[in-house]
């Protein structure tokens, strides 16, 4: 973190405070954890000129969730045109357990229902309509640049031939996986990294979480997410209105063909046991099940 950004952080978050530590939380860089002599701290995100839209989206998402206690998110403390933002430091850790944490997966499924209760469609320009996870990455273009994988090609054709199901007025996180959730034991203390947020169907986040669970623990773990979602929504266990197979397919297509940088992201959350080959195997099994459904 450069001096100008650090001085701005102190001025906005804790005027006159002594900084005792600045630690990069992702590969030694942004976001930064800035800790003061009092023991309190804040998280600072900084970006380049190309990141203004992403910062605007994250700021808008944090603002609309600030009045909703059912959705645990950090408070937005300050924003600069750099772009940069200061957000509240929340308790908890995001490291992913080695074995399936059933209570956590169910809680994440329930969180999708809470997000959908926040109506944003059309009201907040920085929160556009979303129809798939990680919308800023053109996964279809990445697939075209690589050798054809028949399973992914079939899935892409299936999705292209169908209309996007579900209402599109609720808030979606847009990149909801275990690495973007903070936990104190089995208590969800915060959802972070909102730069893919927008308005869209619950399936955008539900499929993303189910795919993540399948990648980390095998396809069967995805059902824990769905159980939590349906219990919170008051839906029957076999409700076809959730369009689970469609959204599972969309989520699987929102991964690199060879799992690419997802491997590093999962390793960064403590899951160094997950190899590229294993992730591809689990993603493909998850996708095959969705196409069969």
PDB file of C-alpha atoms in Angstrom:
ATOM      1  CA  UNK A   1       0.000   0.000   0.000  1.00  0.00           C
ATOM      2  CA  UNK A   2       1.462   3.362  -0.988  1.00  0.00           C
ATOM      3  CA  UNK A   3       1.688   6.324   1.387  1.00  0.00           C
ATOM      4  CA  UNK A   4      -1.123   8.308  -0.224  1.00  0.00           C
ATOM      5  CA  UNK A   5      -3.590   5.466   0.159  1.00  0.00           C
ATOM      6  CA  UNK A   6      -2.499   4.805   3.729  1.00  0.00           C
ATOM      7  CA  UNK A   7      -2.820   8.479   4.682  1.00  0.00           C
ATOM      8  CA  UNK A   8      -6.306   8.607   3.164  1.00  0.00           C
ATOM      9  CA  UNK A   9      -7.275   5.487   5.090  1.00  0.00           C
ATOM     10  CA  UNK A  10      -6.179   6.947   8.413  1.00  0.00           C
ATOM     11  CA  UNK A  11      -7.825  10.293   7.679  1.00  0.00           C
ATOM     12  CA  UNK A  12     -11.163   8.687   6.811  1.00  0.00           C
ATOM     13  CA  UNK A  13     -11.282   5.751   9.215  1.00  0.00           C
ATOM     14  CA  UNK A  14      -9.342   6.793  12.337  1.00  0.00           C
ATOM     15  CA  UNK A  15      -7.963  10.354  12.275  1.00  0.00           C
ATOM     16  CA  UNK A  16      -4.664  10.607  14.126  1.00  0.00           C
ATOM     17  CA  UNK A  17      -4.436   6.876  14.781  1.00  0.00           C
ATOM     18  CA  UNK A  18      -1.130   5.003  14.732  1.00  0.00           C
ATOM     19  CA  UNK A  19      -0.925   2.234  12.149  1.00  0.00           C
ATOM     20  CA  UNK A  20       0.807  -0.881  13.465  1.00  0.00           C
ATOM     21  CA  UNK A  21       0.302  -3.241  10.543  1.00  0.00           C
ATOM     22  CA  UNK A  22      -0.648  -3.226   6.868  1.00  0.00           C
ATOM     23  CA  UNK A  23      -1.165  -6.675   5.417  1.00  0.00           C
ATOM     24  CA  UNK A  24      -2.198  -7.659   1.912  1.00  0.00           C
ATOM     25  CA  UNK A  25      -4.984 -10.229   2.061  1.00  0.00           C
ATOM     26  CA  UNK A  26      -4.691 -11.522  -1.492  1.00  0.00           C
ATOM     27  CA  UNK A  27      -1.272 -12.452  -2.835  1.00  0.00           C
ATOM     28  CA  UNK A  28       0.248  -9.750  -0.648  1.00  0.00           C
ATOM     29  CA  UNK A  29      -1.881  -6.989  -2.139  1.00  0.00           C
ATOM     30  CA  UNK A  30      -5.417  -5.546  -2.210  1.00  0.00           C
ATOM     31  CA  UNK A  31      -7.558  -5.914  -0.248  1.00  0.00           C
ATOM     32  CA  UNK A  32      -5.451  -4.653   2.620  1.00  0.00           C
ATOM     33  CA  UNK A  33      -5.996  -5.148   6.325  1.00  0.00           C
ATOM     34  CA  UNK A  34      -4.934  -1.992   8.148  1.00  0.00           C
ATOM     35  CA  UNK A  35      -4.609  -2.404  11.917  1.00  0.00           C
ATOM     36  CA  UNK A  36      -4.355   0.509  14.346  1.00  0.00           C
ATOM     37  CA  UNK A  37      -2.612   0.688  17.728  1.00  0.00           C
ATOM     38  CA  UNK A  38      -6.025   0.426  19.406  1.00  0.00           C
ATOM     39  CA  UNK A  39      -6.360  -3.075  17.973  1.00  0.00           C
ATOM     40  CA  UNK A  40      -9.167  -2.024  15.674  1.00  0.00           C
ATOM     41  CA  UNK A  41      -8.781  -2.267  11.937  1.00  0.00           C
ATOM     42  CA  UNK A  42     -10.365  -1.760   8.542  1.00  0.00           C
ATOM     43  CA  UNK A  43     -10.178  -3.410   5.148  1.00  0.00           C
ATOM     44  CA  UNK A  44      -9.070  -1.288   2.183  1.00  0.00           C
ATOM     45  CA  UNK A  45      -9.665  -2.242  -1.433  1.00  0.00           C
ATOM     46  CA  UNK A  46      -7.776  -0.421  -4.174  1.00  0.00           C
ATOM     47  CA  UNK A  47      -7.813  -0.763  -7.940  1.00  0.00           C
ATOM     48  CA  UNK A  48      -6.846   0.747 -11.271  1.00  0.00           C
ATOM     49  CA  UNK A  49      -8.666   3.183 -13.530  1.00  0.00           C
ATOM     50  CA  UNK A  50     -10.299   0.213 -15.265  1.00  0.00           C
ATOM     51  CA  UNK A  51     -11.963  -0.866 -12.030  1.00  0.00           C
ATOM     52  CA  UNK A  52     -14.336   2.061 -11.455  1.00  0.00           C
ATOM     53  CA  UNK A  53     -17.421   0.096 -12.480  1.00  0.00           C
ATOM     54  CA  UNK A  54     -16.501  -2.796 -10.191  1.00  0.00           C
ATOM     55  CA  UNK A  55     -16.014  -0.445  -7.252  1.00  0.00           C
ATOM     56  CA  UNK A  56     -19.304   1.310  -7.995  1.00  0.00           C
ATOM     57  CA  UNK A  57     -21.079  -2.047  -7.981  1.00  0.00           C
ATOM     58  CA  UNK A  58     -19.520  -3.126  -4.693  1.00  0.00           C
ATOM     59  CA  UNK A  59     -20.290   0.214  -3.051  1.00  0.00           C
ATOM     60  CA  UNK A  60     -23.908   0.070  -4.249  1.00  0.00           C
ATOM     61  CA  UNK A  61     -24.328  -3.487  -2.976  1.00  0.00           C
ATOM     62  CA  UNK A  62     -22.925  -2.619   0.451  1.00  0.00           C
ATOM     63  CA  UNK A  63     -25.210   0.390   0.667  1.00  0.00           C
ATOM     64  CA  UNK A  64     -28.402  -1.514  -0.196  1.00  0.00           C
ATOM     65  CA  UNK A  65     -27.581  -4.334   2.232  1.00  0.00           C
ATOM     66  CA  UNK A  66     -26.715  -2.015   5.110  1.00  0.00           C
ATOM     67  CA  UNK A  67     -30.340  -1.807   6.282  1.00  0.00           C
ATOM     68  CA  UNK A  68     -30.966  -5.551   6.102  1.00  0.00           C
ATOM     69  CA  UNK A  69     -29.814  -7.422   9.203  1.00  0.00           C
ATOM     70  CA  UNK A  70     -30.578 -10.792   7.616  1.00  0.00           C
ATOM     71  CA  UNK A  71     -27.686 -10.284   5.192  1.00  0.00           C
ATOM     72  CA  UNK A  72     -24.374  -9.941   7.083  1.00  0.00           C
ATOM     73  CA  UNK A  73     -22.148  -7.553   5.157  1.00  0.00           C
ATOM     74  CA  UNK A  74     -19.442  -5.069   6.132  1.00  0.00           C
ATOM     75  CA  UNK A  75     -20.323  -1.391   6.388  1.00  0.00           C
ATOM     76  CA  UNK A  76     -18.955   0.879   3.695  1.00  0.00           C
ATOM     77  CA  UNK A  77     -16.912   3.549   5.486  1.00  0.00           C
ATOM     78  CA  UNK A  78     -15.442   5.642   2.657  1.00  0.00           C
ATOM     79  CA  UNK A  79     -14.935   5.692  -1.110  1.00  0.00           C
ATOM     80  CA  UNK A  80     -12.424   7.586  -3.242  1.00  0.00           C
ATOM     81  CA  UNK A  81     -12.147   8.205  -6.975  1.00  0.00           C
ATOM     82  CA  UNK A  82      -8.773   6.485  -7.064  1.00  0.00           C
ATOM     83  CA  UNK A  83     -10.714   4.020  -6.989  1.00  0.00           C
ATOM     84  CA  UNK A  84     -10.478   2.775  -3.427  1.00  0.00           C
ATOM     85  CA  UNK A  85     -12.829   1.998  -0.590  1.00  0.00           C
ATOM     86  CA  UNK A  86     -12.641   1.410   3.127  1.00  0.00           C
ATOM     87  CA  UNK A  87     -14.946  -1.198   4.599  1.00  0.00           C
ATOM     88  CA  UNK A  88     -15.603  -2.511   8.054  1.00  0.00           C
ATOM     89  CA  UNK A  89     -13.454  -5.350   9.284  1.00  0.00           C
ATOM     90  CA  UNK A  90     -15.729  -8.227  10.244  1.00  0.00           C
ATOM     91  CA  UNK A  91     -14.873 -11.104  12.572  1.00  0.00           C
ATOM     92  CA  UNK A  92     -14.428 -14.584  11.190  1.00  0.00           C
ATOM     93  CA  UNK A  93     -12.394 -16.498   8.631  1.00  0.00           C
ATOM     94  CA  UNK A  94     -13.073 -17.688   5.107  1.00  0.00           C
ATOM     95  CA  UNK A  95     -10.857 -20.783   5.023  1.00  0.00           C
ATOM     96  CA  UNK A  96     -12.677 -23.779   3.568  1.00  0.00           C
ATOM     97  CA  UNK A  97     -12.808 -26.936   5.722  1.00  0.00           C
ATOM     98  CA  UNK A  98     -11.435 -30.207   4.385  1.00  0.00           C
ATOM     99  CA  UNK A  99     -14.703 -32.043   5.058  1.00  0.00           C
ATOM    100  CA  UNK A 100     -18.163 -30.853   4.084  1.00  0.00           C
ATOM    101  CA  UNK A 101     -19.464 -28.403   6.736  1.00  0.00           C
ATOM    102  CA  UNK A 102     -23.170 -29.266   6.440  1.00  0.00           C
ATOM    103  CA  UNK A 103     -24.381 -26.461   8.717  1.00  0.00           C
ATOM    104  CA  UNK A 104     -22.374 -23.870   6.798  1.00  0.00           C
ATOM    105  CA  UNK A 105     -23.565 -25.071   3.403  1.00  0.00           C
ATOM    106  CA  UNK A 106     -27.173 -24.967   4.562  1.00  0.00           C
ATOM    107  CA  UNK A 107     -26.650 -21.470   5.999  1.00  0.00           C
ATOM    108  CA  UNK A 108     -25.275 -20.264   2.673  1.00  0.00           C
ATOM    109  CA  UNK A 109     -28.303 -21.672   0.891  1.00  0.00           C
ATOM    110  CA  UNK A 110     -30.528 -19.785   3.326  1.00  0.00           C
ATOM    111  CA  UNK A 111     -28.531 -16.590   2.690  1.00  0.00           C
ATOM    112  CA  UNK A 112     -29.639 -16.685  -0.956  1.00  0.00           C
ATOM    113  CA  UNK A 113     -33.243 -16.309   0.228  1.00  0.00           C
ATOM    114  CA  UNK A 114     -32.295 -13.317   2.364  1.00  0.00           C
ATOM    115  CA  UNK A 115     -30.529 -11.687  -0.576  1.00  0.00           C
ATOM    116  CA  UNK A 116     -33.545 -12.177  -2.811  1.00  0.00           C
ATOM    117  CA  UNK A 117     -35.739 -10.351  -0.302  1.00  0.00           C
ATOM    118  CA  UNK A 118     -33.905  -7.127  -1.227  1.00  0.00           C
ATOM    119  CA  UNK A 119     -35.554  -5.615  -4.311  1.00  0.00           C
ATOM    120  CA  UNK A 120     -33.070  -3.753  -6.525  1.00  0.00           C
ATOM    121  CA  UNK A 121     -34.104  -4.282 -10.162  1.00  0.00           C
ATOM    122  CA  UNK A 122     -33.970  -0.982 -12.030  1.00  0.00           C
ATOM    123  CA  UNK A 123     -33.550   1.077  -8.883  1.00  0.00           C
ATOM    124  CA  UNK A 124     -29.741   1.084  -8.701  1.00  0.00           C
ATOM    125  CA  UNK A 125     -27.869   1.584 -12.009  1.00  0.00           C
ATOM    126  CA  UNK A 126     -24.640   0.183 -10.547  1.00  0.00           C
ATOM    127  CA  UNK A 127     -26.457  -3.111  -9.869  1.00  0.00           C
ATOM    128  CA  UNK A 128     -27.324  -4.348 -13.378  1.00  0.00           C
ATOM    129  CA  UNK A 129     -29.233  -7.477 -14.319  1.00  0.00           C
ATOM    130  CA  UNK A 130     -27.225 -10.660 -13.806  1.00  0.00           C
ATOM    131  CA  UNK A 131     -27.985 -14.004 -15.409  1.00  0.00           C
ATOM    132  CA  UNK A 132     -24.844 -15.933 -14.433  1.00  0.00           C
ATOM    133  CA  UNK A 133     -22.079 -15.873 -11.840  1.00  0.00           C
ATOM    134  CA  UNK A 134     -18.866 -13.857 -12.330  1.00  0.00           C
ATOM    135  CA  UNK A 135     -20.453 -11.934 -15.186  1.00  0.00           C
ATOM    136  CA  UNK A 136     -17.314  -9.880 -15.821  1.00  0.00           C
ATOM    137  CA  UNK A 137     -15.492 -12.907 -17.255  1.00  0.00           C
ATOM    138  CA  UNK A 138     -16.430 -14.139 -20.732  1.00  0.00           C
ATOM    139  CA  UNK A 139     -16.129 -17.864 -20.110  1.00  0.00           C
ATOM    140  CA  UNK A 140     -17.612 -18.659 -23.524  1.00  0.00           C
ATOM    141  CA  UNK A 141     -14.782 -16.744 -25.210  1.00  0.00           C
ATOM    142  CA  UNK A 142     -12.246 -18.608 -23.094  1.00  0.00           C
ATOM    143  CA  UNK A 143     -13.761 -21.911 -24.203  1.00  0.00           C
ATOM    144  CA  UNK A 144     -13.578 -20.904 -27.856  1.00  0.00           C
ATOM    145  CA  UNK A 145      -9.857 -20.240 -27.452  1.00  0.00           C
ATOM    146  CA  UNK A 146      -9.208 -23.773 -26.161  1.00  0.00           C
ATOM    147  CA  UNK A 147      -9.717 -27.297 -27.502  1.00  0.00           C
ATOM    148  CA  UNK A 148     -13.390 -28.239 -27.574  1.00  0.00           C
ATOM    149  CA  UNK A 149     -14.663 -30.167 -24.569  1.00  0.00           C
ATOM    150  CA  UNK A 150     -17.821 -31.957 -25.787  1.00  0.00           C
ATOM    151  CA  UNK A 151     -19.551 -31.867 -22.396  1.00  0.00           C
ATOM    152  CA  UNK A 152     -19.111 -28.100 -22.067  1.00  0.00           C
ATOM    153  CA  UNK A 153     -20.157 -27.567 -25.677  1.00  0.00           C
ATOM    154  CA  UNK A 154     -23.369 -29.544 -25.119  1.00  0.00           C
ATOM    155  CA  UNK A 155     -24.106 -27.587 -21.947  1.00  0.00           C
ATOM    156  CA  UNK A 156     -23.564 -24.284 -23.709  1.00  0.00           C
ATOM    157  CA  UNK A 157     -25.989 -25.277 -26.485  1.00  0.00           C
ATOM    158  CA  UNK A 158     -28.621 -26.345 -23.965  1.00  0.00           C
ATOM    159  CA  UNK A 159     -28.451 -23.073 -22.055  1.00  0.00           C
ATOM    160  CA  UNK A 160     -28.497 -20.986 -25.244  1.00  0.00           C
ATOM    161  CA  UNK A 161     -31.729 -22.657 -26.334  1.00  0.00           C
ATOM    162  CA  UNK A 162     -33.595 -21.811 -23.108  1.00  0.00           C
ATOM    163  CA  UNK A 163     -34.962 -18.547 -21.716  1.00  0.00           C
ATOM    164  CA  UNK A 164     -33.528 -17.394 -18.399  1.00  0.00           C
ATOM    165  CA  UNK A 165     -35.987 -18.629 -15.755  1.00  0.00           C
ATOM    166  CA  UNK A 166     -37.133 -16.871 -12.639  1.00  0.00           C
ATOM    167  CA  UNK A 167     -37.794 -13.295 -11.496  1.00  0.00           C
ATOM    168  CA  UNK A 168     -34.941 -10.826 -11.827  1.00  0.00           C
ATOM    169  CA  UNK A 169     -35.706  -8.199  -9.198  1.00  0.00           C
ATOM    170  CA  UNK A 170     -33.867  -9.588  -6.169  1.00  0.00           C
ATOM    171  CA  UNK A 171     -30.286  -8.888  -5.139  1.00  0.00           C
ATOM    172  CA  UNK A 172     -27.667 -11.426  -6.165  1.00  0.00           C
ATOM    173  CA  UNK A 173     -24.093 -11.492  -4.919  1.00  0.00           C
ATOM    174  CA  UNK A 174     -22.862 -12.765  -8.262  1.00  0.00           C
ATOM    175  CA  UNK A 175     -19.733 -14.548  -6.981  1.00  0.00           C
ATOM    176  CA  UNK A 176     -21.065 -16.482  -4.023  1.00  0.00           C
ATOM    177  CA  UNK A 177     -18.765 -19.261  -2.881  1.00  0.00           C
ATOM    178  CA  UNK A 178     -17.227 -20.315   0.400  1.00  0.00           C
ATOM    179  CA  UNK A 179     -14.183 -18.105  -0.140  1.00  0.00           C
ATOM    180  CA  UNK A 180     -16.416 -15.017  -0.027  1.00  0.00           C
ATOM    181  CA  UNK A 181     -18.048 -15.971   3.274  1.00  0.00           C
ATOM    182  CA  UNK A 182     -16.679 -15.307   6.764  1.00  0.00           C
ATOM    183  CA  UNK A 183     -17.417 -17.680   9.642  1.00  0.00           C
ATOM    184  CA  UNK A 184     -17.111 -17.714  13.415  1.00  0.00           C
ATOM    185  CA  UNK A 185     -17.608 -21.410  14.036  1.00  0.00           C
ATOM    186  CA  UNK A 186     -20.806 -22.218  12.165  1.00  0.00           C
ATOM    187  CA  UNK A 187     -22.093 -18.637  12.386  1.00  0.00           C
ATOM    188  CA  UNK A 188     -22.009 -16.684   9.132  1.00  0.00           C
ATOM    189  CA  UNK A 189     -20.492 -13.310  10.041  1.00  0.00           C
ATOM    190  CA  UNK A 190     -20.189 -11.714   6.611  1.00  0.00           C
ATOM    191  CA  UNK A 191     -20.451 -11.973   2.850  1.00  0.00           C
ATOM    192  CA  UNK A 192     -17.647 -10.070   1.105  1.00  0.00           C
ATOM    193  CA  UNK A 193     -16.383  -9.162  -2.388  1.00  0.00           C
ATOM    194  CA  UNK A 194     -19.520  -7.704  -3.984  1.00  0.00           C
ATOM    195  CA  UNK A 195     -18.106  -6.475  -7.299  1.00  0.00           C
ATOM    196  CA  UNK A 196     -20.209  -8.961  -9.316  1.00  0.00           C
ATOM    197  CA  UNK A 197     -23.487  -8.062  -7.582  1.00  0.00           C
ATOM    198  CA  UNK A 198     -26.676  -7.075  -9.344  1.00  0.00           C
ATOM    199  CA  UNK A 199     -30.334  -7.914  -9.794  1.00  0.00           C
ATOM    200  CA  UNK A 200     -31.236 -11.403 -10.860  1.00  0.00           C
ATOM    201  CA  UNK A 201     -32.843 -14.757 -10.100  1.00  0.00           C
ATOM    202  CA  UNK A 202     -31.939 -16.671  -6.968  1.00  0.00           C
ATOM    203  CA  UNK A 203     -30.508 -19.378  -9.201  1.00  0.00           C
ATOM    204  CA  UNK A 204     -27.450 -17.257 -10.009  1.00  0.00           C
ATOM    205  CA  UNK A 205     -26.228 -17.536  -6.409  1.00  0.00           C
ATOM    206  CA  UNK A 206     -27.798 -20.914  -5.676  1.00  0.00           C
ATOM    207  CA  UNK A 207     -26.080 -22.573  -8.632  1.00  0.00           C
ATOM    208  CA  UNK A 208     -22.778 -20.892  -7.789  1.00  0.00           C
ATOM    209  CA  UNK A 209     -22.884 -22.210  -4.221  1.00  0.00           C
ATOM    210  CA  UNK A 210     -23.919 -25.680  -5.322  1.00  0.00           C
ATOM    211  CA  UNK A 211     -21.106 -25.848  -7.857  1.00  0.00           C
ATOM    212  CA  UNK A 212     -18.594 -24.685  -5.244  1.00  0.00           C
ATOM    213  CA  UNK A 213     -19.785 -27.339  -2.792  1.00  0.00           C
ATOM    214  CA  UNK A 214     -19.465 -29.990  -5.501  1.00  0.00           C
ATOM    215  CA  UNK A 215     -15.939 -28.852  -6.352  1.00  0.00           C
ATOM    216  CA  UNK A 216     -14.828 -28.912  -2.729  1.00  0.00           C
ATOM    217  CA  UNK A 217     -16.531 -32.078  -1.544  1.00  0.00           C
ATOM    218  CA  UNK A 218     -18.059 -33.965  -4.470  1.00  0.00           C
ATOM    219  CA  UNK A 219     -21.439 -33.577  -6.223  1.00  0.00           C
ATOM    220  CA  UNK A 220     -23.499 -34.865  -3.273  1.00  0.00           C
ATOM    221  CA  UNK A 221     -22.500 -31.877  -1.109  1.00  0.00           C
ATOM    222  CA  UNK A 222     -24.460 -29.540  -3.369  1.00  0.00           C
ATOM    223  CA  UNK A 223     -27.703 -30.852  -1.903  1.00  0.00           C
ATOM    224  CA  UNK A 224     -26.881 -29.352   1.509  1.00  0.00           C
ATOM    225  CA  UNK A 225     -26.974 -25.895  -0.096  1.00  0.00           C
ATOM    226  CA  UNK A 226     -30.306 -26.644  -1.738  1.00  0.00           C
ATOM    227  CA  UNK A 227     -31.751 -27.996   1.516  1.00  0.00           C
ATOM    228  CA  UNK A 228     -30.883 -24.789   3.328  1.00  0.00           C
ATOM    229  CA  UNK A 229     -32.304 -22.670   0.537  1.00  0.00           C
ATOM    230  CA  UNK A 230     -35.589 -24.545   0.321  1.00  0.00           C
ATOM    231  CA  UNK A 231     -36.063 -24.622   4.087  1.00  0.00           C
ATOM    232  CA  UNK A 232     -35.533 -20.859   4.330  1.00  0.00           C
ATOM    233  CA  UNK A 233     -37.821 -20.214   1.353  1.00  0.00           C
ATOM    234  CA  UNK A 234     -40.501 -22.582   2.575  1.00  0.00           C
ATOM    235  CA  UNK A 235     -40.357 -24.608  -0.620  1.00  0.00           C
ATOM    236  CA  UNK A 236     -41.058 -28.347  -0.938  1.00  0.00           C
ATOM    237  CA  UNK A 237     -38.071 -30.601  -1.491  1.00  0.00           C
ATOM    238  CA  UNK A 238     -39.041 -31.332  -5.092  1.00  0.00           C
ATOM    239  CA  UNK A 239     -40.194 -27.866  -6.174  1.00  0.00           C
ATOM    240  CA  UNK A 240     -39.538 -27.611  -9.946  1.00  0.00           C
ATOM    241  CA  UNK A 241     -39.837 -23.818  -9.848  1.00  0.00           C
ATOM    242  CA  UNK A 242     -36.247 -23.570  -8.620  1.00  0.00           C
ATOM    243  CA  UNK A 243     -34.916 -24.694 -12.030  1.00  0.00           C
ATOM    244  CA  UNK A 244     -31.981 -26.289 -10.255  1.00  0.00           C
ATOM    245  CA  UNK A 245     -30.679 -28.196 -13.295  1.00  0.00           C
ATOM    246  CA  UNK A 246     -30.605 -25.021 -15.389  1.00  0.00           C
ATOM    247  CA  UNK A 247     -28.725 -22.993 -12.795  1.00  0.00           C
ATOM    248  CA  UNK A 248     -26.312 -25.828 -12.026  1.00  0.00           C
ATOM    249  CA  UNK A 249     -25.473 -25.902 -15.730  1.00  0.00           C
ATOM    250  CA  UNK A 250     -24.960 -22.142 -15.845  1.00  0.00           C
ATOM    251  CA  UNK A 251     -22.708 -22.311 -12.772  1.00  0.00           C
ATOM    252  CA  UNK A 252     -20.599 -25.112 -14.255  1.00  0.00           C
ATOM    253  CA  UNK A 253     -20.196 -23.042 -17.421  1.00  0.00           C
ATOM    254  CA  UNK A 254     -18.987 -20.166 -15.241  1.00  0.00           C
ATOM    255  CA  UNK A 255     -15.710 -21.968 -14.610  1.00  0.00           C
ATOM    256  CA  UNK A 256     -12.591 -22.188 -16.792  1.00  0.00           C
ATOM    257  CA  UNK A 257     -12.526 -25.268 -19.010  1.00  0.00           C
ATOM    258  CA  UNK A 258      -9.427 -26.599 -17.227  1.00  0.00           C
ATOM    259  CA  UNK A 259     -10.419 -24.923 -13.920  1.00  0.00           C
ATOM    260  CA  UNK A 260      -7.593 -22.389 -14.462  1.00  0.00           C
ATOM    261  CA  UNK A 261      -7.292 -19.829 -11.708  1.00  0.00           C
ATOM    262  CA  UNK A 262      -9.994 -21.519  -9.613  1.00  0.00           C
ATOM    263  CA  UNK A 263      -7.255 -23.878  -8.440  1.00  0.00           C
ATOM    264  CA  UNK A 264      -5.213 -21.015  -6.977  1.00  0.00           C
ATOM    265  CA  UNK A 265      -8.303 -19.434  -5.412  1.00  0.00           C
ATOM    266  CA  UNK A 266      -9.185 -22.653  -3.615  1.00  0.00           C
ATOM    267  CA  UNK A 267      -5.580 -23.217  -2.548  1.00  0.00           C
ATOM    268  CA  UNK A 268      -5.621 -19.704  -1.112  1.00  0.00           C
ATOM    269  CA  UNK A 269      -8.508 -20.764   1.116  1.00  0.00           C
ATOM    270  CA  UNK A 270      -6.579 -23.719   2.482  1.00  0.00           C
ATOM    271  CA  UNK A 271      -7.748 -26.432   0.091  1.00  0.00           C
ATOM    272  CA  UNK A 272      -4.360 -27.362  -1.327  1.00  0.00           C
ATOM    273  CA  UNK A 273      -5.587 -30.944  -1.675  1.00  0.00           C
ATOM    274  CA  UNK A 274      -7.774 -29.932  -4.631  1.00  0.00           C
ATOM    275  CA  UNK A 275      -5.795 -30.562  -7.814  1.00  0.00           C
ATOM    276  CA  UNK A 276      -6.709 -29.308 -11.257  1.00  0.00           C
ATOM    277  CA  UNK A 277      -7.544 -32.848 -12.390  1.00  0.00           C
ATOM    278  CA  UNK A 278      -9.817 -33.467  -9.397  1.00  0.00           C
ATOM    279  CA  UNK A 279     -11.629 -30.158  -9.879  1.00  0.00           C
ATOM    280  CA  UNK A 280     -12.254 -30.877 -13.557  1.00  0.00           C
ATOM    281  CA  UNK A 281     -13.516 -34.353 -12.661  1.00  0.00           C
ATOM    282  CA  UNK A 282     -15.899 -32.988 -10.027  1.00  0.00           C
ATOM    283  CA  UNK A 283     -17.082 -30.099 -12.194  1.00  0.00           C
ATOM    284  CA  UNK A 284     -17.841 -32.463 -15.060  1.00  0.00           C
ATOM    285  CA  UNK A 285     -19.695 -34.893 -12.786  1.00  0.00           C
ATOM    286  CA  UNK A 286     -21.765 -31.993 -11.401  1.00  0.00           C
ATOM    287  CA  UNK A 287     -22.511 -30.817 -14.942  1.00  0.00           C
ATOM    288  CA  UNK A 288     -23.410 -34.286 -16.205  1.00  0.00           C
ATOM    289  CA  UNK A 289     -25.919 -34.624 -13.379  1.00  0.00           C
ATOM    290  CA  UNK A 290     -27.437 -31.253 -14.258  1.00  0.00           C
ATOM    291  CA  UNK A 291     -27.778 -32.160 -17.938  1.00  0.00           C
ATOM    292  CA  UNK A 292     -29.372 -35.480 -16.995  1.00  0.00           C
ATOM    293  CA  UNK A 293     -31.874 -33.674 -14.806  1.00  0.00           C
TER     294      UNK A 293
END
